[in-house]
GROMACS .gro file of N, CA and C in nm:
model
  420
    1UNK      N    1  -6.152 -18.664  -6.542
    1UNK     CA    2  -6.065 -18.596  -6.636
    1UNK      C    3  -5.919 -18.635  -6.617
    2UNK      N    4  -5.904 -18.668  -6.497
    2UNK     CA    5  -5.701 -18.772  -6.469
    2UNK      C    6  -5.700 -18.842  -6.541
    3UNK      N    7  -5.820 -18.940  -6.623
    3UNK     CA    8  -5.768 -19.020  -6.705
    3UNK      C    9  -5.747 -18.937  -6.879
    4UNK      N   10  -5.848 -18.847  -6.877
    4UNK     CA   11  -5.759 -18.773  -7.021
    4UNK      C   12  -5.593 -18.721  -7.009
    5UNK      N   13  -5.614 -18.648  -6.910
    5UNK     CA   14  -5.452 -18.592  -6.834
    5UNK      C   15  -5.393 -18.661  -6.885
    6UNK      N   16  -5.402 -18.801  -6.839
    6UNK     CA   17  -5.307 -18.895  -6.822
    6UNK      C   18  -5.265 -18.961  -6.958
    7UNK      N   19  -5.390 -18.967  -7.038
    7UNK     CA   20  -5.341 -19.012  -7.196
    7UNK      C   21  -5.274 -18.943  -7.290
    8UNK      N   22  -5.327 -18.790  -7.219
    8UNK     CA   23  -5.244 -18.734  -7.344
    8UNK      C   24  -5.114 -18.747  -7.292
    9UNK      N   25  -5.003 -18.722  -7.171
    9UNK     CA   26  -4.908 -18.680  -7.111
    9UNK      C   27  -4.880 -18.834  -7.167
   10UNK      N   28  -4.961 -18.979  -7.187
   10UNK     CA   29  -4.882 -19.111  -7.197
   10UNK      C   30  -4.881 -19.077  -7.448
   11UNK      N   31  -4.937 -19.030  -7.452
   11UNK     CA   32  -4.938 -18.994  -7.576
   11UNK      C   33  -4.774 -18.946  -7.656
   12UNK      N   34  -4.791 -18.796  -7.572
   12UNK     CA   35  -4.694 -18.716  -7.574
   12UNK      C   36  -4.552 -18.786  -7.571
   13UNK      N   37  -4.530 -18.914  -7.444
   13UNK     CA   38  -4.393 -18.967  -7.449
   13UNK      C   39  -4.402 -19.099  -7.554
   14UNK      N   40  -4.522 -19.129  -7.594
   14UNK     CA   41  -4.495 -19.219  -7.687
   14UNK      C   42  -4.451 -19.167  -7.787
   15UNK      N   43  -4.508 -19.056  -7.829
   15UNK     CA   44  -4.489 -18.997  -7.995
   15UNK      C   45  -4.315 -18.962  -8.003
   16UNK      N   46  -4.258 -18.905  -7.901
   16UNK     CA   47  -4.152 -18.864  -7.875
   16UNK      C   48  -4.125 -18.694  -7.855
   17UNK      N   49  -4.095 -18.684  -7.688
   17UNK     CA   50  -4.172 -18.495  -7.714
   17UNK      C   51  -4.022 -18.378  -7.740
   18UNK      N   52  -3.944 -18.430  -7.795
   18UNK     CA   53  -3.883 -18.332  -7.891
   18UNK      C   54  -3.934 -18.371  -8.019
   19UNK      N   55  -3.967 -18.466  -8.106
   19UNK     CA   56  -4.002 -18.448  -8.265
   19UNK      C   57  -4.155 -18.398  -8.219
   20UNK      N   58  -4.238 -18.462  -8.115
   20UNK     CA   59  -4.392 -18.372  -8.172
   20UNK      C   60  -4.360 -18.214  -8.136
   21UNK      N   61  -4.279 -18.194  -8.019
   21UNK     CA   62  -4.253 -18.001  -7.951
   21UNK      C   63  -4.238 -18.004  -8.125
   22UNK      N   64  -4.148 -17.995  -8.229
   22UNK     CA   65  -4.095 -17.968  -8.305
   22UNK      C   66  -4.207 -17.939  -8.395
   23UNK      N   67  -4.274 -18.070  -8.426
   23UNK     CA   68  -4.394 -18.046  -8.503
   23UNK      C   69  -4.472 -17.906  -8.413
   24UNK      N   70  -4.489 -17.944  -8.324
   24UNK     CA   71  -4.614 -17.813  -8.246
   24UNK      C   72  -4.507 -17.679  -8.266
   25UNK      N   73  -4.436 -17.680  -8.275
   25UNK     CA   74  -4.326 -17.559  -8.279
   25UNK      C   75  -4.334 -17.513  -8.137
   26UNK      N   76  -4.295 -17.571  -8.059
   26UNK     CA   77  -4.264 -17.542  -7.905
   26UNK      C   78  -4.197 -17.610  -7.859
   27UNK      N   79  -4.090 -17.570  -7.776
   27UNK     CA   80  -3.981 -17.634  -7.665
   27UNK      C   81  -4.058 -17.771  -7.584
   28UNK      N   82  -3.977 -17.894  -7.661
   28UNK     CA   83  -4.005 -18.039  -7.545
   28UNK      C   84  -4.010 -17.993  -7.410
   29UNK      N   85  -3.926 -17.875  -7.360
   29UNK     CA   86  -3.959 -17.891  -7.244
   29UNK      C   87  -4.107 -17.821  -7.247
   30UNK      N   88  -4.153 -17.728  -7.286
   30UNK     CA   89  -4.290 -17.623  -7.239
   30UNK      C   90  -4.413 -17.772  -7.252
   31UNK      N   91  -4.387 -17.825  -7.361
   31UNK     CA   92  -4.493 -17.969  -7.400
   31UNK      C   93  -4.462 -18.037  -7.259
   32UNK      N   94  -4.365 -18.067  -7.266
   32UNK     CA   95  -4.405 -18.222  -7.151
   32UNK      C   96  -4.453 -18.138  -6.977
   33UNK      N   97  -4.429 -17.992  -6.956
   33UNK     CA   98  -4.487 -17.938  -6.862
   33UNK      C   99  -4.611 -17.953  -6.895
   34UNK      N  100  -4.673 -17.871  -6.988
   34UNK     CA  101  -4.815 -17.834  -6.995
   34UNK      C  102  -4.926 -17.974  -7.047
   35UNK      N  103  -4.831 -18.138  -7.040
   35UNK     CA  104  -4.906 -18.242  -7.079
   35UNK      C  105  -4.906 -18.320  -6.962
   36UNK      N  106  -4.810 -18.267  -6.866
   36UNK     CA  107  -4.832 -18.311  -6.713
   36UNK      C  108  -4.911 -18.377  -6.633
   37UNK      N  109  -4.982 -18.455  -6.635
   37UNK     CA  110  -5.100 -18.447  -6.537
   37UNK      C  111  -5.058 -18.389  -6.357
   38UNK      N  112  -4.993 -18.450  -6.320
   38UNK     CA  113  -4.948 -18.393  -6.224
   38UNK      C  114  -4.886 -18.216  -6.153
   39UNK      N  115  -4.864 -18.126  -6.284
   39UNK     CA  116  -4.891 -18.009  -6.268
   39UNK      C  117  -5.021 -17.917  -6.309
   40UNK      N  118  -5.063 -17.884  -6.261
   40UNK     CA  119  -5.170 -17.794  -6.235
   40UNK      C  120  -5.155 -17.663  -6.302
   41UNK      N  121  -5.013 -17.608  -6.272
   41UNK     CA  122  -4.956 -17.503  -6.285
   41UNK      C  123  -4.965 -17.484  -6.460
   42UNK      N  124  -4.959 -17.536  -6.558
   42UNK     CA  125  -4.935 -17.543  -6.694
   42UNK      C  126  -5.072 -17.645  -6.789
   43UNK      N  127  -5.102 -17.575  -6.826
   43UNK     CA  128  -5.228 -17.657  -6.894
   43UNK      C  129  -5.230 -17.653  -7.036
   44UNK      N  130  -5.239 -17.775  -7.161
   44UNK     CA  131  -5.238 -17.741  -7.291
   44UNK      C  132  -5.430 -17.664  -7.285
   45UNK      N  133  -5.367 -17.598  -7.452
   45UNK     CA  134  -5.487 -17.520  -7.491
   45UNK      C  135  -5.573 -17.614  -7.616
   46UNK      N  136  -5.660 -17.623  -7.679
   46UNK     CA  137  -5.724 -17.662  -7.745
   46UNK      C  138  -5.631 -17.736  -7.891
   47UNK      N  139  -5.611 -17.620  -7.937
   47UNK     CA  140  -5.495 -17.628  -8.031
   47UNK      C  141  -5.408 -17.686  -8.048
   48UNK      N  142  -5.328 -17.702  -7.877
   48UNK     CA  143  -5.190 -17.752  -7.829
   48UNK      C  144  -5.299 -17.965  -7.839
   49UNK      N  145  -5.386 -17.949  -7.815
   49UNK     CA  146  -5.436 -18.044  -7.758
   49UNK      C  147  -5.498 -18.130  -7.904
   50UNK      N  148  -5.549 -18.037  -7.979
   50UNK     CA  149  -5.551 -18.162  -8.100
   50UNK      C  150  -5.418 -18.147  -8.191
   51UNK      N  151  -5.339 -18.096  -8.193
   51UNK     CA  152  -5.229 -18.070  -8.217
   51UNK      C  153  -5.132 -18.243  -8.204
   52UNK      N  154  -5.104 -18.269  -8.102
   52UNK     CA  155  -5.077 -18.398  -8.020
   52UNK      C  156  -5.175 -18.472  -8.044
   53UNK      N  157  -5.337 -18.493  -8.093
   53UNK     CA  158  -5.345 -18.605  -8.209
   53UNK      C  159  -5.299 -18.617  -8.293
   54UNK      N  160  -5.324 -18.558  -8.405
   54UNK     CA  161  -5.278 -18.523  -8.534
   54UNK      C  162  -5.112 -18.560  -8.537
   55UNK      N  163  -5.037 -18.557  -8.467
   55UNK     CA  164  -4.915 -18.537  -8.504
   55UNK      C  165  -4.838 -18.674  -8.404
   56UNK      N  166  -4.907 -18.720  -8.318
   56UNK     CA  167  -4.870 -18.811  -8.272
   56UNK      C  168  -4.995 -18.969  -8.321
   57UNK      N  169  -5.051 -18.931  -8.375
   57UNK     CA  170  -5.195 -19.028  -8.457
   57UNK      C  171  -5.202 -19.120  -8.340
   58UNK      N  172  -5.246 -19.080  -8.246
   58UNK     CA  173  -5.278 -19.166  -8.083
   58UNK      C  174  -5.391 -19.074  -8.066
   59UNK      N  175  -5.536 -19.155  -8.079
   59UNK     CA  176  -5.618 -19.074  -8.038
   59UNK      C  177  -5.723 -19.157  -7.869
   60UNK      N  178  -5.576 -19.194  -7.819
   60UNK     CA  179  -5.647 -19.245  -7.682
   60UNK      C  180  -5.695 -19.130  -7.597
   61UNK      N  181  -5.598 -18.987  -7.630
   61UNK     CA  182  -5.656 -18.897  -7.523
   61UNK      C  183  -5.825 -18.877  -7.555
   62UNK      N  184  -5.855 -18.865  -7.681
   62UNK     CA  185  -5.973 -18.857  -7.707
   62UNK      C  186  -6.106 -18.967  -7.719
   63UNK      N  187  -6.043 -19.041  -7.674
   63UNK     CA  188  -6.136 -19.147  -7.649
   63UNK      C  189  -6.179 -19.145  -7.497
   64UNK      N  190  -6.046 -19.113  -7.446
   64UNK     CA  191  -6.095 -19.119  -7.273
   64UNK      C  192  -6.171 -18.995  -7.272
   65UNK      N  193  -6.177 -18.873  -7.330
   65UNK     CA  194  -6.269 -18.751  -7.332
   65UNK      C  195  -6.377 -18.790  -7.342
   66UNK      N  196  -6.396 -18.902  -7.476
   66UNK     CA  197  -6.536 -18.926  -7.517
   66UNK      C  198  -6.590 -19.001  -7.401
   67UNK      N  199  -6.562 -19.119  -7.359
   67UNK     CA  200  -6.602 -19.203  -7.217
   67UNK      C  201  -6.640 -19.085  -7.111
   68UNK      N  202  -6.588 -19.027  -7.128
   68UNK     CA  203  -6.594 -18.896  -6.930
   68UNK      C  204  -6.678 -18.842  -6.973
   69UNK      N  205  -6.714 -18.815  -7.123
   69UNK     CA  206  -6.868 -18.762  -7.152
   69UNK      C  207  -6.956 -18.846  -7.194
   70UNK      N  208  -6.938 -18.962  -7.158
   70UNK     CA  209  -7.025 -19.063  -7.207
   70UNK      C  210  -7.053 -19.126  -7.304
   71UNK      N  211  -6.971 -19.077  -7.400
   71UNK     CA  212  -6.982 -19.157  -7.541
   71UNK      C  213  -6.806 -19.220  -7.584
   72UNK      N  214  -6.823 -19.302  -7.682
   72UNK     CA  215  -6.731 -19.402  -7.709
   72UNK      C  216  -6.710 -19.348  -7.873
   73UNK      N  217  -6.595 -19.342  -7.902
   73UNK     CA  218  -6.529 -19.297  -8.063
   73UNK      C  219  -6.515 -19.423  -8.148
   74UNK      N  220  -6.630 -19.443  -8.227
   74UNK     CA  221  -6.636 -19.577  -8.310
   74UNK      C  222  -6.554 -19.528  -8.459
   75UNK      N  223  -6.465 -19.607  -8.526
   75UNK     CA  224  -6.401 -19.609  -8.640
   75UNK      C  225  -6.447 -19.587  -8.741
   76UNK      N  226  -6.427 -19.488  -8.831
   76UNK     CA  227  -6.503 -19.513  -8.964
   76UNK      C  228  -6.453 -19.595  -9.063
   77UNK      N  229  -6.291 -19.637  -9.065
   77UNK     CA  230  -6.275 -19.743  -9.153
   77UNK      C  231  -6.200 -19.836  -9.014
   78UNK      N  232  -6.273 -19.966  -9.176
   78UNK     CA  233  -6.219 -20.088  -9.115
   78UNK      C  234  -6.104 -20.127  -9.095
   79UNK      N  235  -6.034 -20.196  -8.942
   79UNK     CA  236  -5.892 -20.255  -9.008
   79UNK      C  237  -5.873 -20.364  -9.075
   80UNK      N  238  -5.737 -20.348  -9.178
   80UNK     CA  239  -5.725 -20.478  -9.264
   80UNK      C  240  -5.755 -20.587  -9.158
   81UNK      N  241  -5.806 -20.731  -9.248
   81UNK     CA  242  -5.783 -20.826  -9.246
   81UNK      C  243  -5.646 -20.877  -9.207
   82UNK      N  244  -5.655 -20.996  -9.160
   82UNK     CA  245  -5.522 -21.059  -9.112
   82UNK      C  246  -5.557 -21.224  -9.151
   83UNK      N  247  -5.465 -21.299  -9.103
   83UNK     CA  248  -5.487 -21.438  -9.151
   83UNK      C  249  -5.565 -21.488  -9.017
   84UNK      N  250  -5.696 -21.523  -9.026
   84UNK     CA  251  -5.763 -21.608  -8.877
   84UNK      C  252  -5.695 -21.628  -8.783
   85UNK      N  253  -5.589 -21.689  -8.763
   85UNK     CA  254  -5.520 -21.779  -8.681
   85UNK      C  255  -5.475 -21.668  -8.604
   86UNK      N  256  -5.411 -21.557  -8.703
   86UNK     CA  257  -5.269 -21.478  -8.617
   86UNK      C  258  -5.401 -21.380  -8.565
   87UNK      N  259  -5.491 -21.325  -8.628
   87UNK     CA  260  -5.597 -21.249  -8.571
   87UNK      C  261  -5.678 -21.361  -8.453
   88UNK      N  262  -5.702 -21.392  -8.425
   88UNK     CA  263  -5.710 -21.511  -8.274
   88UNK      C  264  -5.624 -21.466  -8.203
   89UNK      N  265  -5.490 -21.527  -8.253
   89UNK     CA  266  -5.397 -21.556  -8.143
   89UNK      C  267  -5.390 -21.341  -8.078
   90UNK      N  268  -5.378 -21.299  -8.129
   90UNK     CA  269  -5.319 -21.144  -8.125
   90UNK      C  270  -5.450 -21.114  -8.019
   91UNK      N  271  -5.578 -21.144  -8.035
   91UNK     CA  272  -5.709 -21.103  -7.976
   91UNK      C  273  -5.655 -21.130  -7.808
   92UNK      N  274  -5.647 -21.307  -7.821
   92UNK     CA  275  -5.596 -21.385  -7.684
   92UNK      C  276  -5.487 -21.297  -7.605
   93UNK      N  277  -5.400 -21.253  -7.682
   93UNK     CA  278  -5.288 -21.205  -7.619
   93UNK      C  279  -5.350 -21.102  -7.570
   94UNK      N  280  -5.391 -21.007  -7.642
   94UNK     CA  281  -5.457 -20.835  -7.566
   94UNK      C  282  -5.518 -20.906  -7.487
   95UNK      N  283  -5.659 -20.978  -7.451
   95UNK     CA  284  -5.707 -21.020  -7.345
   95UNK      C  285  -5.652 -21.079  -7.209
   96UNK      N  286  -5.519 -21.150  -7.236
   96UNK     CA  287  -5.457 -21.223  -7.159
   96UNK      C  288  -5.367 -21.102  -7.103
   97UNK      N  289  -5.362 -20.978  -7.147
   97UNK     CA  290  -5.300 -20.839  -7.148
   97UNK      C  291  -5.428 -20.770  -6.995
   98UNK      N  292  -5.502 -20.767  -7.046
   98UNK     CA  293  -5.626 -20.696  -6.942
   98UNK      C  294  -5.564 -20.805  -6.852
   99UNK      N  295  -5.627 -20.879  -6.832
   99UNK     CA  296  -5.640 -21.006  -6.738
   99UNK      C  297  -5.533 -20.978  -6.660
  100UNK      N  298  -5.422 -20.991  -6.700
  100UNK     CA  299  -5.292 -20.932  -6.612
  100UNK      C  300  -5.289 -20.818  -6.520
  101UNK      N  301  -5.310 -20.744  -6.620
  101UNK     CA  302  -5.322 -20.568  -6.549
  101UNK      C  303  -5.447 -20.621  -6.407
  102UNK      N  304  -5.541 -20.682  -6.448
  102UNK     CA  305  -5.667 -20.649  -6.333
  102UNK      C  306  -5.617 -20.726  -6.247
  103UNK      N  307  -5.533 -20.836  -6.255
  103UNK     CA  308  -5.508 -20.931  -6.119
  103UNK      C  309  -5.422 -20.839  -6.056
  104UNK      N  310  -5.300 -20.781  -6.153
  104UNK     CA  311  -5.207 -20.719  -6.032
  104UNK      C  312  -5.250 -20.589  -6.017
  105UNK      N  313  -5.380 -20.555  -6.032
  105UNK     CA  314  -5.417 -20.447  -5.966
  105UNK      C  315  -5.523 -20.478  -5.870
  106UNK      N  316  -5.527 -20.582  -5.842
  106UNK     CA  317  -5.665 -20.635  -5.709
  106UNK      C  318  -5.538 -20.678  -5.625
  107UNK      N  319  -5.423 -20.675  -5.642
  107UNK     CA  320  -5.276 -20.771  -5.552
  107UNK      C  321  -5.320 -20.682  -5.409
  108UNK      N  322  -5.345 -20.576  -5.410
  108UNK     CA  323  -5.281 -20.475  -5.313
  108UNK      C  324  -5.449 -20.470  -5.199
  109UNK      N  325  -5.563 -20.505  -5.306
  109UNK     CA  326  -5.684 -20.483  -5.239
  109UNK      C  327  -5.731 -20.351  -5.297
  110UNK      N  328  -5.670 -20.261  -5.397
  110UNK     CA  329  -5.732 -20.162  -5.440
  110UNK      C  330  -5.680 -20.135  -5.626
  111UNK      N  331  -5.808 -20.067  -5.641
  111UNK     CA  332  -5.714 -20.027  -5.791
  111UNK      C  333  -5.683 -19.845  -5.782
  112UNK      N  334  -5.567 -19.846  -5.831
  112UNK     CA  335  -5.550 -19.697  -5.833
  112UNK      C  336  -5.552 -19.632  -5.920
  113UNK      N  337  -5.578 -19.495  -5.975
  113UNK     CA  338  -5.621 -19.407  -6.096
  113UNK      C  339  -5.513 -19.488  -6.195
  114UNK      N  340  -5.370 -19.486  -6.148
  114UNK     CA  341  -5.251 -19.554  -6.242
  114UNK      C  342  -5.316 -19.636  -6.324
  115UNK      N  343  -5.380 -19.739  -6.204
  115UNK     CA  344  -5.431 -19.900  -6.240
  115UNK      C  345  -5.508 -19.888  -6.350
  116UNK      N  346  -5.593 -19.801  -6.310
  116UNK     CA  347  -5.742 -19.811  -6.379
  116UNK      C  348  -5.744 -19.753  -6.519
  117UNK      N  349  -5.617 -19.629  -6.568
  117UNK     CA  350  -5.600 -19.617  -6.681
  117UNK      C  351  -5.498 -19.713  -6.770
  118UNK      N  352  -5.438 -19.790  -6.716
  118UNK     CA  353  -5.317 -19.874  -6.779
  118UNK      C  354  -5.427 -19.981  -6.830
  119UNK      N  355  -5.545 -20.052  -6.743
  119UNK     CA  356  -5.604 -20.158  -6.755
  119UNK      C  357  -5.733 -20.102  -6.891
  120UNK      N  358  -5.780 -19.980  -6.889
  120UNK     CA  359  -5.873 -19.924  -6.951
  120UNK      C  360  -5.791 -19.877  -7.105
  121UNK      N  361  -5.638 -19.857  -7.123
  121UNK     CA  362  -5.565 -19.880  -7.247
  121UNK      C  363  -5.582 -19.975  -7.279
  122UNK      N  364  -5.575 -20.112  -7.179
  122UNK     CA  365  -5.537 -20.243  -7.248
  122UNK      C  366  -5.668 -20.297  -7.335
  123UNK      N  367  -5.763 -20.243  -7.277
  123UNK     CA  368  -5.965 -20.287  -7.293
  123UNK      C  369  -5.919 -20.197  -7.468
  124UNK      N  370  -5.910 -20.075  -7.445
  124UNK     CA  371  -5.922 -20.072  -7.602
  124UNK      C  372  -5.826 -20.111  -7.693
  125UNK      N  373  -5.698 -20.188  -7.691
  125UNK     CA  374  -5.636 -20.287  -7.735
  125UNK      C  375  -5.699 -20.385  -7.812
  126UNK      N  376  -5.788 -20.442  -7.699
  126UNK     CA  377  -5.849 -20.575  -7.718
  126UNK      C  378  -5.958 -20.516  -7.826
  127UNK      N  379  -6.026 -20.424  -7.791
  127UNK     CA  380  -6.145 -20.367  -7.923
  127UNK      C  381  -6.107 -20.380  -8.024
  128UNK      N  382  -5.931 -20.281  -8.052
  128UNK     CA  383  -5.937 -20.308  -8.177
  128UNK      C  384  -5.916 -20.438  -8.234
  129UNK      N  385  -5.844 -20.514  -8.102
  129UNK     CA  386  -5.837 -20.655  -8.219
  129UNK      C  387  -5.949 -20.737  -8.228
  130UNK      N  388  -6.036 -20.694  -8.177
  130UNK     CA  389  -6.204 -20.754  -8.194
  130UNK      C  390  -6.205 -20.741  -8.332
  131UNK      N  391  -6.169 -20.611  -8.379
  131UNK     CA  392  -6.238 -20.526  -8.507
  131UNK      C  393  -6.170 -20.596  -8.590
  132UNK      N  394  -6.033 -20.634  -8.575
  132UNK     CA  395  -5.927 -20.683  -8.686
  132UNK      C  396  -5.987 -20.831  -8.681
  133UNK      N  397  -6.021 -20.903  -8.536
  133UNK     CA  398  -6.101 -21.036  -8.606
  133UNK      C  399  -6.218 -21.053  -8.710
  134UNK      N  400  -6.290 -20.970  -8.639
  134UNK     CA  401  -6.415 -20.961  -8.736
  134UNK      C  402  -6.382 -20.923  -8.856
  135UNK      N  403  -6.284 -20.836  -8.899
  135UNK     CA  404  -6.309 -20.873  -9.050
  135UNK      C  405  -6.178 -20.953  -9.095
  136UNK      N  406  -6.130 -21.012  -9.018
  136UNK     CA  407  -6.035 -21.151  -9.078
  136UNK      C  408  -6.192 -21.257  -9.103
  137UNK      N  409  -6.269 -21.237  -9.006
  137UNK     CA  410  -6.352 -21.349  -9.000
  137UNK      C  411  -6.472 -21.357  -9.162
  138UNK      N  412  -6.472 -21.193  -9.209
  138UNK     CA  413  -6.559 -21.171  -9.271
  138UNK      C  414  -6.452 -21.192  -9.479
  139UNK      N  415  -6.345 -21.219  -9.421
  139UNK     CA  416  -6.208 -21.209  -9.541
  139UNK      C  417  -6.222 -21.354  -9.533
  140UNK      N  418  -6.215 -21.443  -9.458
  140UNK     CA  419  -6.160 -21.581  -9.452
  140UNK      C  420  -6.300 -21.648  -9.579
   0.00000   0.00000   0.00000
């Protein structure tokens, strides 16, 4: 469950947590406590928690939910098409993205929870641009 913790709390500072507090109608500060992983003390509630999908449209926290229960959140629509080439090259790059993360996380001789969720963002990166090849591939 550190790695949901951890997505939503990496969610929360992507979206920006005074405009989503704003949207949720609660103080940036009470949000970025209770999206914490590292406090214990403050926990979001259900509400607070799809709340920060919806309003930040990052649904990595819920993907890492789905994985910790064993299942994987497949797309119901497709992404556009792109031109072959740049859908390639974009695939290579996310991959060449993992690849990075896993070497300098074997540097030390261990991977750490940090590691293992930064490298497990980058894996569904690369999915979606699987998805964006395949249907460049199925457009071309």
């Amino acid at each position: 469950m550190e790695q949901v913790h951890r997505a939503i709390h990496e969610a929360v500072l992507e979206a920006g947590p005074k405009q989503l507090a704003h949207l949720m109608g609660m103080s940036h500060t009470a949000l970025l406590n209770r999206s914490n992983p590292n406090d214990d003390s403050h926990r979001l509630n259900l509400e607070q928690f799809l709340q920060i999908l919806v309003h930040s449209k990052n649904i990595e926290p819920l993907e890492h939910l789905a994985n910790t229960l064993g299942y994987a959140l497949v797309p119901q629509a497709r992404p556009a098409s792109k031109n072959l080439i740049e859908a390639l090259v974009h695939l290579a790059a996310e991959y060449g993205d993992v690849s990075r993360l896993v070497h300098d996380a074997l540097a030390d001789g261990r991977v750490s929870p940090f590691e293992k969720a930064n490298i497990q963002k980058e894996i569904g990166h690369v999915r979606q641009s699987l998805l964006v090849l395949e249907e460049s591939v199925k457009a071309a």
